[in-house]
Amino acid sequence: KTYLKGWSALRDQISAARPPSQFLEPKIDSKTTGLQLGTLGGGNHIIEVLYDEANGQVWLMVHSGSRRIGNETATYYDRLAQGQMQRLK
């Protein structure tokens, strides 16, 4: 497996413009993130080519979900919110 060409430079450029949170920074630097960038993934991640017979147009439908980093980010903030809700009870 290899990284998407230019991944390190792109990551550094984006991080300089919009610094990641302390939670996200180690996730962005992980090997898995670099390997997944630019790929469709697996599971329910799909790409379909659709043909519209009514007007002859071709469409691409893509579902890639949130990928690993999105899932980890959502899980982190869900747990944070749950903790806050427990304190408010």
PDB file of C-alpha atoms in Angstrom:
ATOM      1  CA  LYS A   1       0.000   0.000   0.000  1.00  0.00           C
ATOM      2  CA  THR A   2       1.223   3.478  -0.787  1.00  0.00           C
ATOM      3  CA  TYR A   3       0.137   6.952   0.156  1.00  0.00           C
ATOM      4  CA  LEU A   4      -1.685   9.181  -2.286  1.00  0.00           C
ATOM      5  CA  LYS A   5       1.031  11.111  -4.125  1.00  0.00           C
ATOM      6  CA  GLY A   6       1.468  14.499  -2.496  1.00  0.00           C
ATOM      7  CA  TRP A   7      -0.458  13.555   0.669  1.00  0.00           C
ATOM      8  CA  SER A   8       2.179  14.912   3.064  1.00  0.00           C
ATOM      9  CA  ALA A   9       2.403  18.284   1.312  1.00  0.00           C
ATOM     10  CA  LEU A  10      -1.389  18.570   1.074  1.00  0.00           C
ATOM     11  CA  ARG A  11      -1.822  17.666   4.752  1.00  0.00           C
ATOM     12  CA  ASP A  12       0.780  20.284   5.761  1.00  0.00           C
ATOM     13  CA  GLN A  13      -0.809  22.970   3.574  1.00  0.00           C
ATOM     14  CA  ILE A  14      -4.315  22.359   4.960  1.00  0.00           C
ATOM     15  CA  SER A  15      -3.039  22.138   8.557  1.00  0.00           C
ATOM     16  CA  ALA A  16      -1.203  25.464   8.190  1.00  0.00           C
ATOM     17  CA  ALA A  17      -4.345  27.195   6.903  1.00  0.00           C
ATOM     18  CA  ARG A  18      -6.734  25.530   9.380  1.00  0.00           C
ATOM     19  CA  PRO A  19      -4.881  23.982  12.320  1.00  0.00           C
ATOM     20  CA  PRO A  20      -6.519  20.723  13.468  1.00  0.00           C
ATOM     21  CA  SER A  21      -7.769  20.248  17.015  1.00  0.00           C
ATOM     22  CA  GLN A  22      -5.632  18.335  19.497  1.00  0.00           C
ATOM     23  CA  PHE A  23      -7.995  15.385  18.987  1.00  0.00           C
ATOM     24  CA  LEU A  24      -7.699  15.349  15.196  1.00  0.00           C
ATOM     25  CA  GLU A  25      -3.990  16.082  14.793  1.00  0.00           C
ATOM     26  CA  PRO A  26      -2.722  12.567  15.620  1.00  0.00           C
ATOM     27  CA  LYS A  27      -5.511  11.040  13.497  1.00  0.00           C
ATOM     28  CA  ILE A  28      -4.533  13.108  10.446  1.00  0.00           C
ATOM     29  CA  ASP A  29      -0.913  11.987  10.762  1.00  0.00           C
ATOM     30  CA  SER A  30      -1.814   8.301  10.922  1.00  0.00           C
ATOM     31  CA  LYS A  31      -0.813   5.939   8.125  1.00  0.00           C
ATOM     32  CA  THR A  32      -4.408   4.784   7.660  1.00  0.00           C
ATOM     33  CA  THR A  33      -5.638   8.301   6.866  1.00  0.00           C
ATOM     34  CA  GLY A  34      -2.945   8.769   4.242  1.00  0.00           C
ATOM     35  CA  LEU A  35      -3.778   5.411   2.678  1.00  0.00           C
ATOM     36  CA  GLN A  36      -7.533   6.110   2.573  1.00  0.00           C
ATOM     37  CA  LEU A  37      -7.365   9.602   1.089  1.00  0.00           C
ATOM     38  CA  GLY A  38      -8.536   9.477  -2.503  1.00  0.00           C
ATOM     39  CA  THR A  39     -10.088   6.008  -2.257  1.00  0.00           C
ATOM     40  CA  LEU A  40     -13.704   4.934  -2.183  1.00  0.00           C
ATOM     41  CA  GLY A  41     -13.357   2.509   0.719  1.00  0.00           C
ATOM     42  CA  GLY A  42     -15.384  -0.600   1.417  1.00  0.00           C
ATOM     43  CA  GLY A  43     -18.555  -1.767   3.101  1.00  0.00           C
ATOM     44  CA  ASN A  44     -21.466   0.327   1.921  1.00  0.00           C
ATOM     45  CA  HIS A  45     -19.148   2.765   0.122  1.00  0.00           C
ATOM     46  CA  ILE A  46     -20.211   2.616  -3.508  1.00  0.00           C
ATOM     47  CA  ILE A  47     -19.957   4.275  -6.877  1.00  0.00           C
ATOM     48  CA  GLU A  48     -22.680   3.752  -9.472  1.00  0.00           C
ATOM     49  CA  VAL A  49     -22.904   4.840 -13.086  1.00  0.00           C
ATOM     50  CA  LEU A  50     -26.517   5.726 -13.878  1.00  0.00           C
ATOM     51  CA  TYR A  51     -28.049   6.299 -17.303  1.00  0.00           C
ATOM     52  CA  ASP A  52     -31.118   8.517 -17.650  1.00  0.00           C
ATOM     53  CA  GLU A  53     -33.090   7.093 -20.568  1.00  0.00           C
ATOM     54  CA  ALA A  54     -35.376  10.146 -20.682  1.00  0.00           C
ATOM     55  CA  ASN A  55     -32.627  12.575 -21.694  1.00  0.00           C
ATOM     56  CA  GLY A  56     -29.552  10.433 -22.360  1.00  0.00           C
ATOM     57  CA  GLN A  57     -27.537  11.853 -19.458  1.00  0.00           C
ATOM     58  CA  VAL A  58     -25.045   9.776 -17.511  1.00  0.00           C
ATOM     59  CA  TRP A  59     -24.749  10.339 -13.764  1.00  0.00           C
ATOM     60  CA  LEU A  60     -22.257   9.166 -11.158  1.00  0.00           C
ATOM     61  CA  MET A  61     -23.610   8.433  -7.706  1.00  0.00           C
ATOM     62  CA  VAL A  62     -21.055   8.120  -4.929  1.00  0.00           C
ATOM     63  CA  HIS A  63     -21.557   7.226  -1.285  1.00  0.00           C
ATOM     64  CA  SER A  64     -18.401   7.180   0.787  1.00  0.00           C
ATOM     65  CA  GLY A  65     -19.791   7.730   4.272  1.00  0.00           C
ATOM     66  CA  SER A  66     -17.644   9.428   6.848  1.00  0.00           C
ATOM     67  CA  ARG A  67     -14.676   7.091   6.588  1.00  0.00           C
ATOM     68  CA  ARG A  68     -12.639   6.201   9.660  1.00  0.00           C
ATOM     69  CA  ILE A  69     -11.640   9.702  10.722  1.00  0.00           C
ATOM     70  CA  GLY A  70     -15.226  10.949  10.443  1.00  0.00           C
ATOM     71  CA  ASN A  71     -16.479   8.058  12.539  1.00  0.00           C
ATOM     72  CA  GLU A  72     -13.833   8.627  15.194  1.00  0.00           C
ATOM     73  CA  THR A  73     -14.575  12.364  15.286  1.00  0.00           C
ATOM     74  CA  ALA A  74     -18.332  11.797  15.613  1.00  0.00           C
ATOM     75  CA  THR A  75     -17.806   9.168  18.325  1.00  0.00           C
ATOM     76  CA  TYR A  76     -15.529  11.527  20.274  1.00  0.00           C
ATOM     77  CA  TYR A  77     -18.032  14.389  20.220  1.00  0.00           C
ATOM     78  CA  ASP A  78     -20.977  12.067  20.923  1.00  0.00           C
ATOM     79  CA  ARG A  79     -19.236  10.854  24.088  1.00  0.00           C
ATOM     80  CA  LEU A  80     -18.407  14.440  25.051  1.00  0.00           C
ATOM     81  CA  ALA A  81     -22.081  15.431  24.653  1.00  0.00           C
ATOM     82  CA  GLN A  82     -23.244  12.382  26.610  1.00  0.00           C
ATOM     83  CA  GLY A  83     -20.947  13.370  29.482  1.00  0.00           C
ATOM     84  CA  GLN A  84     -22.338  16.901  29.453  1.00  0.00           C
ATOM     85  CA  MET A  85     -25.909  15.599  29.456  1.00  0.00           C
ATOM     86  CA  GLN A  86     -25.151  13.364  32.451  1.00  0.00           C
ATOM     87  CA  ARG A  87     -23.853  16.371  34.379  1.00  0.00           C
ATOM     88  CA  LEU A  88     -27.041  18.314  33.625  1.00  0.00           C
ATOM     89  CA  LYS A  89     -29.326  15.629  35.071  1.00  0.00           C
TER      90      LYS A  89
END
